[in-house]
PDB file of C-alpha atoms in Angstrom:
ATOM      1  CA  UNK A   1      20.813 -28.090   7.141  1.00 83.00           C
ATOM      2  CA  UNK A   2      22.634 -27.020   4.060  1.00 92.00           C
ATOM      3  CA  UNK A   3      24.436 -23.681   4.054  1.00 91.00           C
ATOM      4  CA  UNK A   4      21.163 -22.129   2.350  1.00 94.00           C
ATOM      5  CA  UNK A   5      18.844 -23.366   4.447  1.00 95.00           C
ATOM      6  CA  UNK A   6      20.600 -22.142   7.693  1.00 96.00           C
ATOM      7  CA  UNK A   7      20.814 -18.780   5.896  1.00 96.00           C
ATOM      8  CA  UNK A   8      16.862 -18.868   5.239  1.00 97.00           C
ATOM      9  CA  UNK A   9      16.245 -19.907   8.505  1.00 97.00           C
ATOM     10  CA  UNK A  10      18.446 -17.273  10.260  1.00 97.00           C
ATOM     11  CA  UNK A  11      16.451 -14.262   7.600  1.00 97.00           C
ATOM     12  CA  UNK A  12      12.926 -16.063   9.078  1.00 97.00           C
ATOM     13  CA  UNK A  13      13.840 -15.369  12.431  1.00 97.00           C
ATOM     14  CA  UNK A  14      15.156 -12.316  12.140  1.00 97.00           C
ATOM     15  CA  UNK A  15      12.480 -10.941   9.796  1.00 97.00           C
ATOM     16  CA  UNK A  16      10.096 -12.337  13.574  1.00 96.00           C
ATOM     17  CA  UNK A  17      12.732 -10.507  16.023  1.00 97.00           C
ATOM     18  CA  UNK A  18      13.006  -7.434  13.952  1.00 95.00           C
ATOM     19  CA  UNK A  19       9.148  -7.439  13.456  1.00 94.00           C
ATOM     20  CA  UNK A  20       8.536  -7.737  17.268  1.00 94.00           C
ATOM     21  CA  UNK A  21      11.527  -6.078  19.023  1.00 94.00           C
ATOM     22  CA  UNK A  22      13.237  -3.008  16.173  1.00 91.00           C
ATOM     23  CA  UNK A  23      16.475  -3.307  15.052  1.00 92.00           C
ATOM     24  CA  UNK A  24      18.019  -2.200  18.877  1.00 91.00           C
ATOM     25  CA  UNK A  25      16.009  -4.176  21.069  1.00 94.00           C
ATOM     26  CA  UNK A  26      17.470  -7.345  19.031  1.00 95.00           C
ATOM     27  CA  UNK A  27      20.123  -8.653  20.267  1.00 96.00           C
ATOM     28  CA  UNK A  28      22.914 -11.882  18.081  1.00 97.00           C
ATOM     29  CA  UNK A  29      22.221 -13.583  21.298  1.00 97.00           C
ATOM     30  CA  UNK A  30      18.040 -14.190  20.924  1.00 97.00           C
ATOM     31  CA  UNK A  31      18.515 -14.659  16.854  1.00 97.00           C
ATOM     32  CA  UNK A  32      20.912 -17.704  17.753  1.00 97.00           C
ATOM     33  CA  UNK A  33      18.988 -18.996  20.677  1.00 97.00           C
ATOM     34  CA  UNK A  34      15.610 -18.945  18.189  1.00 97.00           C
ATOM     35  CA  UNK A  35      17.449 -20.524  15.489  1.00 97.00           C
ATOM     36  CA  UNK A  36      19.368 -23.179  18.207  1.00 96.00           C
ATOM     37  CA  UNK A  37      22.534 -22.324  16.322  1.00 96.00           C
ATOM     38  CA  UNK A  38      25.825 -20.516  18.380  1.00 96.00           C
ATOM     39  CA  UNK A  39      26.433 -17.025  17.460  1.00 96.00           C
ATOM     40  CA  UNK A  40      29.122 -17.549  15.312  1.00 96.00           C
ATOM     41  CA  UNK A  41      26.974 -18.982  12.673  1.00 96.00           C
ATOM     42  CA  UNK A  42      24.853 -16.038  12.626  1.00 96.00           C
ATOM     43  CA  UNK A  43      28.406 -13.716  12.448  1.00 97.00           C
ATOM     44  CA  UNK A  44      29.733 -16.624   9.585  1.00 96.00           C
ATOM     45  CA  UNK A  45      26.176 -15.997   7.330  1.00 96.00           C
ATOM     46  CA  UNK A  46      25.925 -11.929   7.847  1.00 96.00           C
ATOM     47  CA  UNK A  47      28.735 -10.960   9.781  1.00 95.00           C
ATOM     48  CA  UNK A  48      26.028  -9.546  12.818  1.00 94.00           C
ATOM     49  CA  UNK A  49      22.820  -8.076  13.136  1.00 95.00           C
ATOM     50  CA  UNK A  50      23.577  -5.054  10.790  1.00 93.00           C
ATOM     51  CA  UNK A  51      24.345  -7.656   7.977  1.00 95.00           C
ATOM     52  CA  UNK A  52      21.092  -9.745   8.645  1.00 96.00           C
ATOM     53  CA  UNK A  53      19.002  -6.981   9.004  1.00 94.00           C
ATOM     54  CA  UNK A  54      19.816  -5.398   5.931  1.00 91.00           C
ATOM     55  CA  UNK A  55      19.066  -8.885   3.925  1.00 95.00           C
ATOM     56  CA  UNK A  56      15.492  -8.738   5.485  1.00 94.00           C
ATOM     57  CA  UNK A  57      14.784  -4.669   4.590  1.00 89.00           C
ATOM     58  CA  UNK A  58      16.237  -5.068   1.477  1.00 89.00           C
ATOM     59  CA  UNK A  59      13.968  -8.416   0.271  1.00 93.00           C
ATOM     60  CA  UNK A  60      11.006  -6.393   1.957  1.00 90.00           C
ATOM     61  CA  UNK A  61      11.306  -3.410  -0.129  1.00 84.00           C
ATOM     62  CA  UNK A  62      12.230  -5.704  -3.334  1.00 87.00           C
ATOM     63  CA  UNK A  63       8.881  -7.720  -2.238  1.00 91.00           C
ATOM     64  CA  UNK A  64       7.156  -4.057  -2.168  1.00 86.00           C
ATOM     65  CA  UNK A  65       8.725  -2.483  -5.015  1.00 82.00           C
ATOM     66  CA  UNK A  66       7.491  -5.768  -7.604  1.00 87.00           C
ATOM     67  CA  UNK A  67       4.298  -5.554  -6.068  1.00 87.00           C
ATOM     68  CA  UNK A  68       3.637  -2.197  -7.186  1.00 81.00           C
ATOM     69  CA  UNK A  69       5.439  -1.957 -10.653  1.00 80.00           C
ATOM     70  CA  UNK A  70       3.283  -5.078 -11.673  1.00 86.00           C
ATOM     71  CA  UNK A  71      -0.330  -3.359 -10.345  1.00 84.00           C
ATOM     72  CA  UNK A  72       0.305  -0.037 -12.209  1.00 78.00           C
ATOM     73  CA  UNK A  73       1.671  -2.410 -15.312  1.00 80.00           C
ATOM     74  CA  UNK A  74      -1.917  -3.731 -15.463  1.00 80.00           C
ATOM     75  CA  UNK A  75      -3.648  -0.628 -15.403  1.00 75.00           C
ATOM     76  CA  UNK A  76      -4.263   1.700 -18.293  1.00 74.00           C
ATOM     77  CA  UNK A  77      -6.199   4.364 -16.910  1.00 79.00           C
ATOM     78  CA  UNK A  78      -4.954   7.307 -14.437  1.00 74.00           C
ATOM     79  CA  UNK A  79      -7.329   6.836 -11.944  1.00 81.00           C
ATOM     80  CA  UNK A  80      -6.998   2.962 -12.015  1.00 85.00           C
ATOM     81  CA  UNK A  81      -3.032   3.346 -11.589  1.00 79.00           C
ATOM     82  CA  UNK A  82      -3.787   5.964  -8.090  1.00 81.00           C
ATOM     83  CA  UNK A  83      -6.261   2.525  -7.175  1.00 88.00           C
ATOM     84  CA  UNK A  84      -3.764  -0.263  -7.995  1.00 87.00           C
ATOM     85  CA  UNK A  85      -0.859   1.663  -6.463  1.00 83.00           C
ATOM     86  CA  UNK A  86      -3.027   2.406  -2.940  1.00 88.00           C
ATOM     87  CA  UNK A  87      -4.068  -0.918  -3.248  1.00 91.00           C
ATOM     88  CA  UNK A  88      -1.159  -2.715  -3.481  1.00 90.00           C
ATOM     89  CA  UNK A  89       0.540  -1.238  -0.884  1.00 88.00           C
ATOM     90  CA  UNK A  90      -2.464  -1.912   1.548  1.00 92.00           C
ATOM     91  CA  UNK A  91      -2.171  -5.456  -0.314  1.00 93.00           C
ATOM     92  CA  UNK A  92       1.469  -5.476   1.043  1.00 92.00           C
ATOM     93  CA  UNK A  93       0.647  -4.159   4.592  1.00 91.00           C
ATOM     94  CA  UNK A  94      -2.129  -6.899   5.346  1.00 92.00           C
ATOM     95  CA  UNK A  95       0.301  -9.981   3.870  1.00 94.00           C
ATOM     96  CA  UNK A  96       3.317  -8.664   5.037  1.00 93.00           C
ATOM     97  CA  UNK A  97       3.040  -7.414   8.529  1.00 91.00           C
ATOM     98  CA  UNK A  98       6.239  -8.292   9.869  1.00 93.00           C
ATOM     99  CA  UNK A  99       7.936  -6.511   6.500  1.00 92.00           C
ATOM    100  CA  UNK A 100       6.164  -3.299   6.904  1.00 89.00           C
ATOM    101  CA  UNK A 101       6.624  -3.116  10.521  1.00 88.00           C
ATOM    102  CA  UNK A 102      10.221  -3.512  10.063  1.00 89.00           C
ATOM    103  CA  UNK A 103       9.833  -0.734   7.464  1.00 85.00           C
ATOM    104  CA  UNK A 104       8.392   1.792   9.150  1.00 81.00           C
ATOM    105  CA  UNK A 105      11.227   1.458  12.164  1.00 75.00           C
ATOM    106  CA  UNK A 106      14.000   3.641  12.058  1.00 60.00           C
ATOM    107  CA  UNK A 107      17.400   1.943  10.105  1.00 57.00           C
ATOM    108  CA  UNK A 108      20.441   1.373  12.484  1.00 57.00           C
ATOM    109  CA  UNK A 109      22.774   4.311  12.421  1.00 55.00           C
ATOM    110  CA  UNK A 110      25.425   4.190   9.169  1.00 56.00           C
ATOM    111  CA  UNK A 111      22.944   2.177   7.176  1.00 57.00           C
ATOM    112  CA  UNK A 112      21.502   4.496   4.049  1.00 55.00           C
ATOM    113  CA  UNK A 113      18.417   2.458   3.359  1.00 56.00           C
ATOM    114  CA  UNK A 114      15.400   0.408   4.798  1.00 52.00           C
ATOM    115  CA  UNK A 115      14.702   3.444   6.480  1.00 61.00           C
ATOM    116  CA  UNK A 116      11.187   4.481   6.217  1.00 67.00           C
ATOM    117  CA  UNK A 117      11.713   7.650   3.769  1.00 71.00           C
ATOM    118  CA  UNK A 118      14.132   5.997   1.720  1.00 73.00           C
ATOM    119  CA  UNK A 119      11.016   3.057   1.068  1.00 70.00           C
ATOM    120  CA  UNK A 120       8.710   6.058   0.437  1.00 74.00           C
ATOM    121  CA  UNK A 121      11.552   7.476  -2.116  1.00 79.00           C
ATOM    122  CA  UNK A 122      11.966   4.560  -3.802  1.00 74.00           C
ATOM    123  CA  UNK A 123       8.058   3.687  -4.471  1.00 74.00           C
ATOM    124  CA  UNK A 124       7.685   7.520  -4.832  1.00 81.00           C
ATOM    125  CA  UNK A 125      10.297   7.017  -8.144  1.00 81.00           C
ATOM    126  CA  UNK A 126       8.424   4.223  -9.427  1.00 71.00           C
ATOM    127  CA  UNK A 127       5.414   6.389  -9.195  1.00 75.00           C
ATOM    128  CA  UNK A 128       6.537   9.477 -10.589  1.00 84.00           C
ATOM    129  CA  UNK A 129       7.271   8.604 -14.331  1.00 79.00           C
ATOM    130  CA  UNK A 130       3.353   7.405 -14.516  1.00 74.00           C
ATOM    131  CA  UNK A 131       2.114  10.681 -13.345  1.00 77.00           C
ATOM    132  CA  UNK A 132       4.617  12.865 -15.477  1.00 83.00           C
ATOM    133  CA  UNK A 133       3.159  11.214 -18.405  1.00 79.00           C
ATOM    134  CA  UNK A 134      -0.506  12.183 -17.129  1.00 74.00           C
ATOM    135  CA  UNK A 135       0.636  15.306 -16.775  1.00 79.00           C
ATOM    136  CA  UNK A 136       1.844  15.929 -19.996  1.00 84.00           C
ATOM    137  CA  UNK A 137      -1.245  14.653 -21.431  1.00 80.00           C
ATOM    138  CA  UNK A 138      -3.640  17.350 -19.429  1.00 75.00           C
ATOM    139  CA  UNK A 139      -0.626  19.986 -19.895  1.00 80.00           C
ATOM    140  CA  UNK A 140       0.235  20.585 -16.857  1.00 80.00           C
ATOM    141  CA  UNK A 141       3.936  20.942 -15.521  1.00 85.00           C
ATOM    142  CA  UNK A 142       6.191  17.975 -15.753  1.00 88.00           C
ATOM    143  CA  UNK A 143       8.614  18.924 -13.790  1.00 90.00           C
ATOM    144  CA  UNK A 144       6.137  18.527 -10.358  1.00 88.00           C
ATOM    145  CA  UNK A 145       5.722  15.266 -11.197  1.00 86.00           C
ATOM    146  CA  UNK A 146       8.245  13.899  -8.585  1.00 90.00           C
ATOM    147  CA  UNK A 147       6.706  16.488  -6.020  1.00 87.00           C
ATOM    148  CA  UNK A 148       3.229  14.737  -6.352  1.00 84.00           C
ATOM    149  CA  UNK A 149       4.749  11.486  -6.568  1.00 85.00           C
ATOM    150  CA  UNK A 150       5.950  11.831  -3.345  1.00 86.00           C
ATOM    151  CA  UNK A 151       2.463  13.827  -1.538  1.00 85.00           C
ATOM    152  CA  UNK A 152       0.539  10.627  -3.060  1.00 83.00           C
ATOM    153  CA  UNK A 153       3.140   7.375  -1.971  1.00 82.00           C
ATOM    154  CA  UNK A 154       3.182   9.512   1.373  1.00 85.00           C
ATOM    155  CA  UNK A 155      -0.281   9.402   2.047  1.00 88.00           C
ATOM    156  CA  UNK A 156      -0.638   6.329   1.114  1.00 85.00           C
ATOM    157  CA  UNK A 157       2.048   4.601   3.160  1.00 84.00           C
ATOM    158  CA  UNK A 158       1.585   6.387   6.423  1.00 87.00           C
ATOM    159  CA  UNK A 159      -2.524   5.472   6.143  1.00 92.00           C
ATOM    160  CA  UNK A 160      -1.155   2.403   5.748  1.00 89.00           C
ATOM    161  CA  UNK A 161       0.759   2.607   9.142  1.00 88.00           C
ATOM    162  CA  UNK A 162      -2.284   3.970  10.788  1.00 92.00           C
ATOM    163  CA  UNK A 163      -4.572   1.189   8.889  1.00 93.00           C
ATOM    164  CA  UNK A 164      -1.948  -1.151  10.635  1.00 88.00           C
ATOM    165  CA  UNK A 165      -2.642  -0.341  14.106  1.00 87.00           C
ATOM    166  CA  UNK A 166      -6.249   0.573  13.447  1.00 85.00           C
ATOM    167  CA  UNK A 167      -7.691  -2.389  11.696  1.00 83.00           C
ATOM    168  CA  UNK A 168     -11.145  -0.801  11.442  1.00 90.00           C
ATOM    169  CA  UNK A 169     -12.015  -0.686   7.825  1.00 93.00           C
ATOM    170  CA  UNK A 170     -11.382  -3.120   5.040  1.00 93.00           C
ATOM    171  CA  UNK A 171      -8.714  -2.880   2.872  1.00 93.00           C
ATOM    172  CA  UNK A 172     -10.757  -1.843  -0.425  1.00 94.00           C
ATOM    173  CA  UNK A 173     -12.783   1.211   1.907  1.00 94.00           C
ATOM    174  CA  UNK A 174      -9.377   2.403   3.122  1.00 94.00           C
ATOM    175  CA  UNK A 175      -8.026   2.400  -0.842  1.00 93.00           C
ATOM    176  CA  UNK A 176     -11.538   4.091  -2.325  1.00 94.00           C
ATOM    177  CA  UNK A 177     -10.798   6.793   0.664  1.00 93.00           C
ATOM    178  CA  UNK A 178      -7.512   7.240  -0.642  1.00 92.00           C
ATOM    179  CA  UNK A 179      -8.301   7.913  -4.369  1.00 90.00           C
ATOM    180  CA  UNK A 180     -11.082   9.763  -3.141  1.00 90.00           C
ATOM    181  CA  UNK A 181      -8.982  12.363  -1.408  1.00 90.00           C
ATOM    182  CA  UNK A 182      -6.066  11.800  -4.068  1.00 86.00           C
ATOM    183  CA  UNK A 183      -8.494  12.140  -7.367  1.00 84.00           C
ATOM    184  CA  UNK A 184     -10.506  14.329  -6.016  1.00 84.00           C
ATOM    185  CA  UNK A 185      -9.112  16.650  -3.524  1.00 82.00           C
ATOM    186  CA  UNK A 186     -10.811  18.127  -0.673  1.00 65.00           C
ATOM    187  CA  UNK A 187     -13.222  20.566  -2.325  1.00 70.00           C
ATOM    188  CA  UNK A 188     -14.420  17.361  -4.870  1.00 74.00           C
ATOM    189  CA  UNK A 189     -14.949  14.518  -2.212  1.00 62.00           C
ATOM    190  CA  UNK A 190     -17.590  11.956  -2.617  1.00 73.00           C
ATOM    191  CA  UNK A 191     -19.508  10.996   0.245  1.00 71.00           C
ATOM    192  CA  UNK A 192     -19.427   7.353  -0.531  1.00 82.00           C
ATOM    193  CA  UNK A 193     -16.198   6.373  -2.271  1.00 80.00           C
ATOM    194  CA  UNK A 194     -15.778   3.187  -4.104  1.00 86.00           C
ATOM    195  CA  UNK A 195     -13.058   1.580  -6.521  1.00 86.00           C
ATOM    196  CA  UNK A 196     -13.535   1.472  -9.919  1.00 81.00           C
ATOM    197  CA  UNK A 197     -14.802   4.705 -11.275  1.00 61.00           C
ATOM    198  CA  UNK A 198     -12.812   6.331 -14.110  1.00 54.00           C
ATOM    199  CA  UNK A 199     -13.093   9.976 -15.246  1.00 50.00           C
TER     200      UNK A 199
END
């Protein structure tokens, strides 16, 4: 294998080990054995775990974050954008099981991000300019745009956790439930939800 390709291979089984074990119950040892390389190769590519595992959390968010900014870039109207952003994370849950369960684990200690409120920040922030400009169209006050932001990504990603380990609806019912409650708010719920309505 070329230098590369030992490095992708060494980010495929760690994305697996991560997935299955957390950060802490993954030990250099059981990513070299699974790759059938010695452990200095894995300390020459990432210098350790810590180095490896932030590779993987940061192409999962990346993977996340596109996702997202090119659904709400196809949508024009505000409650398409609260259906392609629910959707696409759901999208991202269902393809990318291993990435969101490495996610929503706690980051090793010292490491600022891949933790699962930093993920919900960062999506929250792609979020937020959409609905500041939606708010300044129905005049309502700007500056709670981030607040919102973050109740909405929120919902959305920890349904998505739930969704996860509850695989009892399809992915479109669990979205329309989501806009329902988002667009419509408790007093305004529809009994039978579906995508695609604009108001």
């Amino acid at each position: 294998m070329t230098g590369k390709e030992r490095r992708e291979q060494l980010l495929v089984v760690g994305r697996k080990l991560f997935a299955e074990k957390g950060f802490e119950g993954t030990t250099v040892e059981e990513i070299a054995a699974q790759a059938s390389v010695s452990k200095p190769v894995v300390y020459e590519h990432f210098g350790g775990k810590e180095g490896l595992y932030a590779v993987v959390v940061d192409r999962e968010i990346r993977t996340l974050l596109d996702g997202i900014s090119v659904a709400l870039a196809e949508e024009t109207t505000s409650r398409g954008l609260v259906e392609a952003a629910a959707l696409s994370l759901l999208g991202y849950i269902e393809t990318s099981t291993d990435g969101f369960r490495i996610l929503v684990r706690d980051s090793p200690p010292g490491q600022p991000n891949g933790s699962f409120a930093s993920l919900i920040s960062d999506v929250a922030t792609q979020v937020e300019h959409l609905l500041a400009a939606e708010f300044k169209i129905r005049r309502l006050d700007t500056r709670t745009a981030p607040l919102y932001a973050q109740m909405l990504v929120g919902m959305v990603a920890l349904t998505g956790q739930w969704w996860l380990e509850s695989p009892k609806f399809k992915k479109t019912e669990v979205a329309a439930h989501l806009v329902n409650l988002a667009w419509n708010g408790l007093s305004n719920l529809e009994q039978k939800p579906r995508l695609g309505r604009d108001s």
